[in-house]
PDB file of C-alpha atoms in Angstrom:
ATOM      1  CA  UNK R   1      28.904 122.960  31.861  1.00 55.00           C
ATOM      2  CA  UNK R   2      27.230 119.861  30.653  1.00 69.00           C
ATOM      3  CA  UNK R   3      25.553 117.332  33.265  1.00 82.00           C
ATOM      4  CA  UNK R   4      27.979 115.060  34.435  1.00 89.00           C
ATOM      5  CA  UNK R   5      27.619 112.341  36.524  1.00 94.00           C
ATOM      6  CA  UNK R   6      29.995 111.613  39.672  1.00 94.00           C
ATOM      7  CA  UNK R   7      30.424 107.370  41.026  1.00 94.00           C
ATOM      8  CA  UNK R   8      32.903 105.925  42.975  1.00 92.00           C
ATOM      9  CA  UNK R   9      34.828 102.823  42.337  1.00 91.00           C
ATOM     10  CA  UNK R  10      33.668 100.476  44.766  1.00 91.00           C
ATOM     11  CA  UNK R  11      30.019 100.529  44.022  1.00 92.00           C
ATOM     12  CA  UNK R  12      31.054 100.217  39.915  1.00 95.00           C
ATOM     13  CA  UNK R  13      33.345  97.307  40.797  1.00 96.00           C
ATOM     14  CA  UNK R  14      30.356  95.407  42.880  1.00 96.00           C
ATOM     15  CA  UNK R  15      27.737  95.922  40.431  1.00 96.00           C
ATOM     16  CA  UNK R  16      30.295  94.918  37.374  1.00 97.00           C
ATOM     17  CA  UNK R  17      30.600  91.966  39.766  1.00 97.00           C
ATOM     18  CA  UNK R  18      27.041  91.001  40.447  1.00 97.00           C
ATOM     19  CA  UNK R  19      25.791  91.610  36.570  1.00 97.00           C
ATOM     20  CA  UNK R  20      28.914  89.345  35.581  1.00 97.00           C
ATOM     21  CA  UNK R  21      28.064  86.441  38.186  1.00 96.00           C
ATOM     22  CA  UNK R  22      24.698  86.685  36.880  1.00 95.00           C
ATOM     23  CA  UNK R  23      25.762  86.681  33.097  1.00 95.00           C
ATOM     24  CA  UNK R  24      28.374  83.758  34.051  1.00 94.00           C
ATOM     25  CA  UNK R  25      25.377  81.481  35.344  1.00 92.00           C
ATOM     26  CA  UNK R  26      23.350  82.626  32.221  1.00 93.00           C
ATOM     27  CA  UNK R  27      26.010  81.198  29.658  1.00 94.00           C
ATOM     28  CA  UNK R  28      26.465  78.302  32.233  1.00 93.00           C
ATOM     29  CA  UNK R  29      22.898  77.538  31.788  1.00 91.00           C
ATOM     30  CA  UNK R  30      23.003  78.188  28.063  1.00 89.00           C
ATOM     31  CA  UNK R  31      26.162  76.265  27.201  1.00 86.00           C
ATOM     32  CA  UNK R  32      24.880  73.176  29.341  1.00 85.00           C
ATOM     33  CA  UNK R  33      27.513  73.452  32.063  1.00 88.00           C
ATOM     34  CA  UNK R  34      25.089  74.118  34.656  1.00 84.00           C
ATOM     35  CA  UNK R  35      21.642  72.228  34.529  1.00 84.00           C
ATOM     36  CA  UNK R  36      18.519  74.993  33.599  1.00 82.00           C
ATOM     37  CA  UNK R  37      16.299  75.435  36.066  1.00 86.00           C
ATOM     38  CA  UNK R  38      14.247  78.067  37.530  1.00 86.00           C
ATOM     39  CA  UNK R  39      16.612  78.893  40.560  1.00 86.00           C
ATOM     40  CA  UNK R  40      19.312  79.694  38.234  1.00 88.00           C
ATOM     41  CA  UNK R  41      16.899  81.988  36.346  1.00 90.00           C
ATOM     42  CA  UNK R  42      15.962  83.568  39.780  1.00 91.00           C
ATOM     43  CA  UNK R  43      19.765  83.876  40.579  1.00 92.00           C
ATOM     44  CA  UNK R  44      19.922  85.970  37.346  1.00 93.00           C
ATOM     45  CA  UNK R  45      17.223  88.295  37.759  1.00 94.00           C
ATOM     46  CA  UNK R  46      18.298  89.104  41.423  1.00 95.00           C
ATOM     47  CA  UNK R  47      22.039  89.430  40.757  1.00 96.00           C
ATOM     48  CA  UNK R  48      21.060  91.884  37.505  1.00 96.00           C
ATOM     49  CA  UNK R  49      18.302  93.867  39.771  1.00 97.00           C
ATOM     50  CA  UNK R  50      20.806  94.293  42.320  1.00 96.00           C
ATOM     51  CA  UNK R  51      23.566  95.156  40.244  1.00 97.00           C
ATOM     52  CA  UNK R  52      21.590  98.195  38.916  1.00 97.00           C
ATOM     53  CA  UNK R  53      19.156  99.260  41.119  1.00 97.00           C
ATOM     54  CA  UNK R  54      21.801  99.713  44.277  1.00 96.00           C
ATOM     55  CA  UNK R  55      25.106  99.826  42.658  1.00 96.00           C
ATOM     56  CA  UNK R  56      25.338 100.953  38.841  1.00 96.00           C
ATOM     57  CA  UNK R  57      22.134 103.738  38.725  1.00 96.00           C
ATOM     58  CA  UNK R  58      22.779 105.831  41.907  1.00 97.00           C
ATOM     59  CA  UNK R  59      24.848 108.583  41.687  1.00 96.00           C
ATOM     60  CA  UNK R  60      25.446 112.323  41.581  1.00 96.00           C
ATOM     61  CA  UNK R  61      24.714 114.203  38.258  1.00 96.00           C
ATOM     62  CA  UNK R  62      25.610 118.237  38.247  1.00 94.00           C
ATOM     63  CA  UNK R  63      25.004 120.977  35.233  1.00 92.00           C
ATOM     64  CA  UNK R  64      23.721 124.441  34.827  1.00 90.00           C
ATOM     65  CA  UNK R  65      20.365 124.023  36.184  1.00 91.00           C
ATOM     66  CA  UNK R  66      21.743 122.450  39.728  1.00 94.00           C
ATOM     67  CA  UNK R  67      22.219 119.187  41.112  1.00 95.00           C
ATOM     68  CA  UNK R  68      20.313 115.936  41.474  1.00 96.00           C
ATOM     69  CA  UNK R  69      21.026 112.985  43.757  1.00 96.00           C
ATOM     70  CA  UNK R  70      19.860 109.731  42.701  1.00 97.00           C
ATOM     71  CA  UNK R  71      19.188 107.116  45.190  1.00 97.00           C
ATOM     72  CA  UNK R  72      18.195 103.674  45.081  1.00 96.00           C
ATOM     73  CA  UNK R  73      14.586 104.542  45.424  1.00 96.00           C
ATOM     74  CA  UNK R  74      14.301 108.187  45.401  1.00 96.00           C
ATOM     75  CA  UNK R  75      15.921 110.873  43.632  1.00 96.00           C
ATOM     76  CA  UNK R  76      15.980 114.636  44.110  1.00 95.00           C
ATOM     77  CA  UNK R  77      17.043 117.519  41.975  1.00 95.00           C
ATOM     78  CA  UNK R  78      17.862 120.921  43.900  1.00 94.00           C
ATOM     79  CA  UNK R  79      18.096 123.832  41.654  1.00 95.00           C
ATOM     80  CA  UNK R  80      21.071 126.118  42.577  1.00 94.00           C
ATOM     81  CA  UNK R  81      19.335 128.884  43.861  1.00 92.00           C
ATOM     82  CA  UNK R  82      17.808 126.730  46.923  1.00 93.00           C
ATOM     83  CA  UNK R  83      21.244 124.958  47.731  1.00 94.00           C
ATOM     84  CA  UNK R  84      22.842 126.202  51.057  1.00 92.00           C
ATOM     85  CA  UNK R  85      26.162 124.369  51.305  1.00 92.00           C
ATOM     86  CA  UNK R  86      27.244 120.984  51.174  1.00 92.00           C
ATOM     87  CA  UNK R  87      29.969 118.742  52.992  1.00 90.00           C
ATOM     88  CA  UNK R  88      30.781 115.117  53.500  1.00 84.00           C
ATOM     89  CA  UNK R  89      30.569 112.828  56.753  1.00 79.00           C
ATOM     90  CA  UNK R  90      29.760 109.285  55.988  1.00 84.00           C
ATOM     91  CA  UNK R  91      28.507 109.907  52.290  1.00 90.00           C
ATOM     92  CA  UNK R  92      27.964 113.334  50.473  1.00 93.00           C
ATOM     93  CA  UNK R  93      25.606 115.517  52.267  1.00 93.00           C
ATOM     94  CA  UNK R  94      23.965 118.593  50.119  1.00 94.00           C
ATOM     95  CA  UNK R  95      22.345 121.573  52.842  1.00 93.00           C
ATOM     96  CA  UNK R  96      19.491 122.727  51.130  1.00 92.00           C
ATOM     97  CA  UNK R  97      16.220 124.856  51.686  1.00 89.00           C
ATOM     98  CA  UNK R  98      13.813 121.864  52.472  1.00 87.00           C
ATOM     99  CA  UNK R  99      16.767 119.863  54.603  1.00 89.00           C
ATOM    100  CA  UNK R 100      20.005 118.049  53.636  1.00 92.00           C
ATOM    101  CA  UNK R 101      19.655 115.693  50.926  1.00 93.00           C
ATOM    102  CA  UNK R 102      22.554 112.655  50.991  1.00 93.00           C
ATOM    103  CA  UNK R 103      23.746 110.552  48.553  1.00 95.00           C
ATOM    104  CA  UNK R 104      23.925 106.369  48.802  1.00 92.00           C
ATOM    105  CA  UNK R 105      26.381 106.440  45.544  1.00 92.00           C
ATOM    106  CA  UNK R 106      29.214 108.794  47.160  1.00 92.00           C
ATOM    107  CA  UNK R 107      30.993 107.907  50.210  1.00 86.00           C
ATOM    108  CA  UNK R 108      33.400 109.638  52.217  1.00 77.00           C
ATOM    109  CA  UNK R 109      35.625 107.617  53.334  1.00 60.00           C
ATOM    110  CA  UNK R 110      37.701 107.604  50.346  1.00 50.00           C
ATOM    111  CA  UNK R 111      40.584 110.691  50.905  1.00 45.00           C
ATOM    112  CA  UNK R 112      40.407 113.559  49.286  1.00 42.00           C
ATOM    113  CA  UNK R 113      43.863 114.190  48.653  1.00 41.00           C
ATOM    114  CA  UNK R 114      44.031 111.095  46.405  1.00 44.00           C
ATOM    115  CA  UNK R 115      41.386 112.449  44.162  1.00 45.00           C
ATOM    116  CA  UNK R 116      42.434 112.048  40.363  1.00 45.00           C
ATOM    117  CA  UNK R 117      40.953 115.468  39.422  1.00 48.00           C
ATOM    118  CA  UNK R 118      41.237 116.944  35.762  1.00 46.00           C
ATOM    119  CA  UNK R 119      42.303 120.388  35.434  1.00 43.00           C
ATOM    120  CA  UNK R 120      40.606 122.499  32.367  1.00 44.00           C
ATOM    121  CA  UNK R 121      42.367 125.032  31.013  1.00 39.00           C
ATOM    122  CA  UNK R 122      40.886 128.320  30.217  1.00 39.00           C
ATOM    123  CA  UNK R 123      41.648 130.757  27.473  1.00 40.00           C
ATOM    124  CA  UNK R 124      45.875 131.159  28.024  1.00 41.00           C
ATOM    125  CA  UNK R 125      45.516 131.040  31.400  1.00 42.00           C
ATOM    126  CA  UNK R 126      46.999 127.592  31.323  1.00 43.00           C
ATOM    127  CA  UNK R 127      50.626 126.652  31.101  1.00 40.00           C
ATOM    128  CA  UNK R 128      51.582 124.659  27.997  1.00 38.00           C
ATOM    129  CA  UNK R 129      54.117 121.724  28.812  1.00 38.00           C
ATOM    130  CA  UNK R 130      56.565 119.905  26.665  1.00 38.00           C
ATOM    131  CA  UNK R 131      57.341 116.458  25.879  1.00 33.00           C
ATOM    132  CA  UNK R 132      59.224 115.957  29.165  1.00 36.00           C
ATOM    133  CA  UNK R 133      56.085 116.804  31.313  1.00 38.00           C
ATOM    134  CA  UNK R 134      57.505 120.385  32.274  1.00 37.00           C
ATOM    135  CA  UNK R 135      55.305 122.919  32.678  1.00 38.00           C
ATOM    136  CA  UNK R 136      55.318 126.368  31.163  1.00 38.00           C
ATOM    137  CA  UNK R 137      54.440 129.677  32.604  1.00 34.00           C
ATOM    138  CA  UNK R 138      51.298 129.483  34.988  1.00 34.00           C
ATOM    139  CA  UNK R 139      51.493 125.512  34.718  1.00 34.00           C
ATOM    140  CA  UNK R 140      52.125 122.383  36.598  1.00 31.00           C
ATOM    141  CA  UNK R 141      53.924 119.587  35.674  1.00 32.00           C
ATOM    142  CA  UNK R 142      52.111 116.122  34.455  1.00 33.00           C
ATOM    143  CA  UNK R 143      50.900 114.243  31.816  1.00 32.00           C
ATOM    144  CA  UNK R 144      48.537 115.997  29.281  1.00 29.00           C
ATOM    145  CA  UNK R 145      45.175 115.224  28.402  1.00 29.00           C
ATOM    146  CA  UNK R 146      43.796 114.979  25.314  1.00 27.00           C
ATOM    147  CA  UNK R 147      40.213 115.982  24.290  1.00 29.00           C
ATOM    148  CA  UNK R 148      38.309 119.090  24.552  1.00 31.00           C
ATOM    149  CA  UNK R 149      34.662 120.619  25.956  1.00 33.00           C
ATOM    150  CA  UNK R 150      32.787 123.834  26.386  1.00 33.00           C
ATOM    151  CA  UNK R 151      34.905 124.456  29.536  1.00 36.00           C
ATOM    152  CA  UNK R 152      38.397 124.559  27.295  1.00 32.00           C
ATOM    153  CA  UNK R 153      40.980 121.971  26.637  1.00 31.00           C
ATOM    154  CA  UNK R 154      41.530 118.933  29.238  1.00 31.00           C
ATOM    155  CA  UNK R 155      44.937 119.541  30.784  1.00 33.00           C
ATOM    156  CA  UNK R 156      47.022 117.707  33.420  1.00 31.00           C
ATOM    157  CA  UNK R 157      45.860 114.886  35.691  1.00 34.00           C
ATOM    158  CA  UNK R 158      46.867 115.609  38.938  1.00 37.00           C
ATOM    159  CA  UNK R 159      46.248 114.236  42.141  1.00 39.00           C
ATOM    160  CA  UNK R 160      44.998 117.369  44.808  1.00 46.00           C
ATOM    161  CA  UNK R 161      43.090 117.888  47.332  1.00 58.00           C
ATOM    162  CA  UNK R 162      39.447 119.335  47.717  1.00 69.00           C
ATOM    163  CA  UNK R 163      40.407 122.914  48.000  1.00 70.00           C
ATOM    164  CA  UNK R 164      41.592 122.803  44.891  1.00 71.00           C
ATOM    165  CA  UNK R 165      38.413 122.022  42.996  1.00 77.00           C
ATOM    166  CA  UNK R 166      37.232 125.563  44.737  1.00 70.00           C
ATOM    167  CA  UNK R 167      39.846 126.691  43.335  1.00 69.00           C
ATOM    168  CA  UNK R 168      38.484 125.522  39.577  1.00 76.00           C
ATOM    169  CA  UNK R 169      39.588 122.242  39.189  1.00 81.00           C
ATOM    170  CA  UNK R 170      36.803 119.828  38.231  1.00 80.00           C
ATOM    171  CA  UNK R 171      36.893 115.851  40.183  1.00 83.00           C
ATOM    172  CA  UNK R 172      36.709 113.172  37.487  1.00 86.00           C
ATOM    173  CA  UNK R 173      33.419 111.693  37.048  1.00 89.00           C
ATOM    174  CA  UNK R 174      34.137 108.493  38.751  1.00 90.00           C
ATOM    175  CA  UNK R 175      36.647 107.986  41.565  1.00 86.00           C
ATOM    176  CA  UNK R 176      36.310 111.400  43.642  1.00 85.00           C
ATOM    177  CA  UNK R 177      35.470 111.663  47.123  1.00 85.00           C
ATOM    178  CA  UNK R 178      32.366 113.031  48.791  1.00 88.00           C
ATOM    179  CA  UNK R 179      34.416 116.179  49.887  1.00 87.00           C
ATOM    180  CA  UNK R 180      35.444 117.099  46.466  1.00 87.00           C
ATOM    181  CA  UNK R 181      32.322 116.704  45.135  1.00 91.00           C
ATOM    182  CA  UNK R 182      30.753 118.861  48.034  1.00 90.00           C
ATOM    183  CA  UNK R 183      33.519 121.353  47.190  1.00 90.00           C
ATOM    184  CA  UNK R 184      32.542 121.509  43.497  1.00 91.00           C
ATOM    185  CA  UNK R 185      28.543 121.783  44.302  1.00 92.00           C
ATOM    186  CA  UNK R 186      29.799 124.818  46.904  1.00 91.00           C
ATOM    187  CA  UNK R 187      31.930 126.560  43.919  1.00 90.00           C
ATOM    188  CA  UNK R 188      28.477 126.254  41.199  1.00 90.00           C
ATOM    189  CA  UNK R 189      26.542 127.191  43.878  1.00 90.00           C
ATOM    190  CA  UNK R 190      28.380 130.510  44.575  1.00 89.00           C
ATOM    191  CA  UNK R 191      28.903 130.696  40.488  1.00 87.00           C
ATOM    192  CA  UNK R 192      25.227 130.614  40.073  1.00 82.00           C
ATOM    193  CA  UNK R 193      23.600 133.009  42.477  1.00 69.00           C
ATOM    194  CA  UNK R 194      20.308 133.878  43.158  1.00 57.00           C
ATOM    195  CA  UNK R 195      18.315 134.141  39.863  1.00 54.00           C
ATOM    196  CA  UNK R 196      15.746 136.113  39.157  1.00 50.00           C
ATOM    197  CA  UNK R 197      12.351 134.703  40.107  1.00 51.00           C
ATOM    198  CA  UNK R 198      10.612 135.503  37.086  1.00 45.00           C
ATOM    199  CA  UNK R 199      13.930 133.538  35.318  1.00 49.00           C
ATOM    200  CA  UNK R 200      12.918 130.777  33.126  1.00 47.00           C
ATOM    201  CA  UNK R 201      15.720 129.047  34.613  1.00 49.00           C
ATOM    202  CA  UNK R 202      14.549 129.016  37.865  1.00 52.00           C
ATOM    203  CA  UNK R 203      13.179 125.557  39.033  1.00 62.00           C
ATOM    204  CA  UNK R 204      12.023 124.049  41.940  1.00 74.00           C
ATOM    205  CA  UNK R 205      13.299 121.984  43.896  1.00 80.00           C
ATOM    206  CA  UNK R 206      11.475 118.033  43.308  1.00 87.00           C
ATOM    207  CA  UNK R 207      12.016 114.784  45.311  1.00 90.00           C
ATOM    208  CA  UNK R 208      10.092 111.867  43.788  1.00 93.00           C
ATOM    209  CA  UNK R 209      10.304 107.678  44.080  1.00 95.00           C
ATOM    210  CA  UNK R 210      11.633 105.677  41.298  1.00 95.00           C
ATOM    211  CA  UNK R 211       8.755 103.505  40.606  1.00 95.00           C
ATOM    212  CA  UNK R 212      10.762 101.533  38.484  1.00 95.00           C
ATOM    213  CA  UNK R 213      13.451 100.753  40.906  1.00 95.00           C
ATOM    214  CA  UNK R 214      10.734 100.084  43.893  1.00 96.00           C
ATOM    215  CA  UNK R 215       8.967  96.901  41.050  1.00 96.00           C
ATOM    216  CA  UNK R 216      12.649  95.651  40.371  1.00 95.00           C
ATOM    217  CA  UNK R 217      13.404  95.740  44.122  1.00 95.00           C
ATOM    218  CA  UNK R 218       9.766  93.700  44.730  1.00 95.00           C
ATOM    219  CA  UNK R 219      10.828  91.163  41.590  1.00 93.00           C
ATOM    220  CA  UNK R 220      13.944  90.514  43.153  1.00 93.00           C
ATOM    221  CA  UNK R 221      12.265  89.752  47.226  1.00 93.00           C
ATOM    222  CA  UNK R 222      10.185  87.541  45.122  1.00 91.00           C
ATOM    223  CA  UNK R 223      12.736  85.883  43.001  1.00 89.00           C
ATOM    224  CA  UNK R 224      15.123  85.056  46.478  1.00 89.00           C
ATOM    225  CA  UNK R 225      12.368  82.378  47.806  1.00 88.00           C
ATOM    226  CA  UNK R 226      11.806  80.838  44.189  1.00 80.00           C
ATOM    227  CA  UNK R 227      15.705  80.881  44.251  1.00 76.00           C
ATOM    228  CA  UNK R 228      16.275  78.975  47.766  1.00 79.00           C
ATOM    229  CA  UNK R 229      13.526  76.677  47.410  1.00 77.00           C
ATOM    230  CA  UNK R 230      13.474  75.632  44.003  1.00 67.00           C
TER     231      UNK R 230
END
């Protein structure tokens, strides 16, 4: 499986906001609808900082080697071997052998039987439908995908719940709740196992600060007084 990386649609829909506010007052500033000035450069900067730093780089990225959570100002990657479990309360929580590690860019209050969740099929395991949307032997109705990957073919969009991604079903990258995900780092956990420790794919587990999101963060506490008082 390749990395992908899992958002939700609230925090894209904010940050699309904030960068286009901030791109809006750019070409205000540039078209001379709005006079130039430094606060409206400061407005900028902190709207674009903002935009990416809390809403648009966060998120949940998972592939062979295991999973890493990216936070505002921290991330952490968690190689399989040392993840324990994982569940959802009020965001995505991942059990793991130095303590849980959570995740600011998945919630979970959205349901998880309204997850949009793409079903791969393997091999002929899969049901082929027709043009009406029926499904064949071993297959459920619904629209077909179109596409393919290293996993198979995408098939049917349909809407489950989370025990159906433990059943194989993979959540779309953007729009699944924290309890899918959590199902689907449970299933590669299990699918993984315990390498061996001499594996080179064994890893350990590393939690670090993003340096570059901490600066940004300090630009944009010292843009908001230039941008109030100017």
């Amino acid at each position: 499986m390749e990395g992908r990386s899992f958002r939700q649609w609230g925090q894209l829909m904010v940050g699309a906001v904030l960068a286009a506010v901030a791109a809006g007052i750019a070409w205000a500033m540039v078209g001379g609808w709005m006079s130039r000035s430094p606060a409206g450069v400061a407005w900028c900067a902190v709207l674009l900082i903002l935009s990416y730093v809390v809403f648009l780089r966060p998120c949940v990225v998972v592939d062979d080697r295991g999973v890493q959570v990216r936070n505002i100002v921290r991330d952490a990657r968690v190689p399989w071997a040392q993840v324990r479990g994982a569940g959802s309360s009020w965001n995505l929580v991942i059990d793991t052998d130095a303590g849980p590690r959570s995740s600011w860019a998945i919630s979970g209050t959205a349901s998880p039987g309204r997850d949009a969740l793409l079903r791969r099929r393997r091999g002929g395991a899969g049901g082929r439908q027709d043009a009406g949307g029926a499904a064949g032997p071993g297959g459920v109705g619904g629209p077909v995908g179109v596409g393919g990957s290293d996993e198979g073919t995408l098939g049917y969009v349909a809407t489950v719940d989370a025990d159906a991604v433990s059943a194989g079903l993979t959540p779309p990258p953007v729009g699944a709740s924290a309890a899918a995900i959590a199902a689907l780092v449970r299933r590669r956990a299990q699918q993984a196992g315990t390498p061996s420790p001499t594996s080179p794919e064994q890893l350990e587990a590393d939690s670090r600060m993003v340096w570059s999101s901490v600066a940004l963060l300090g630009l944009a506490a010292l843009a908001v007084p230039l941008a109030v008082l100017l």
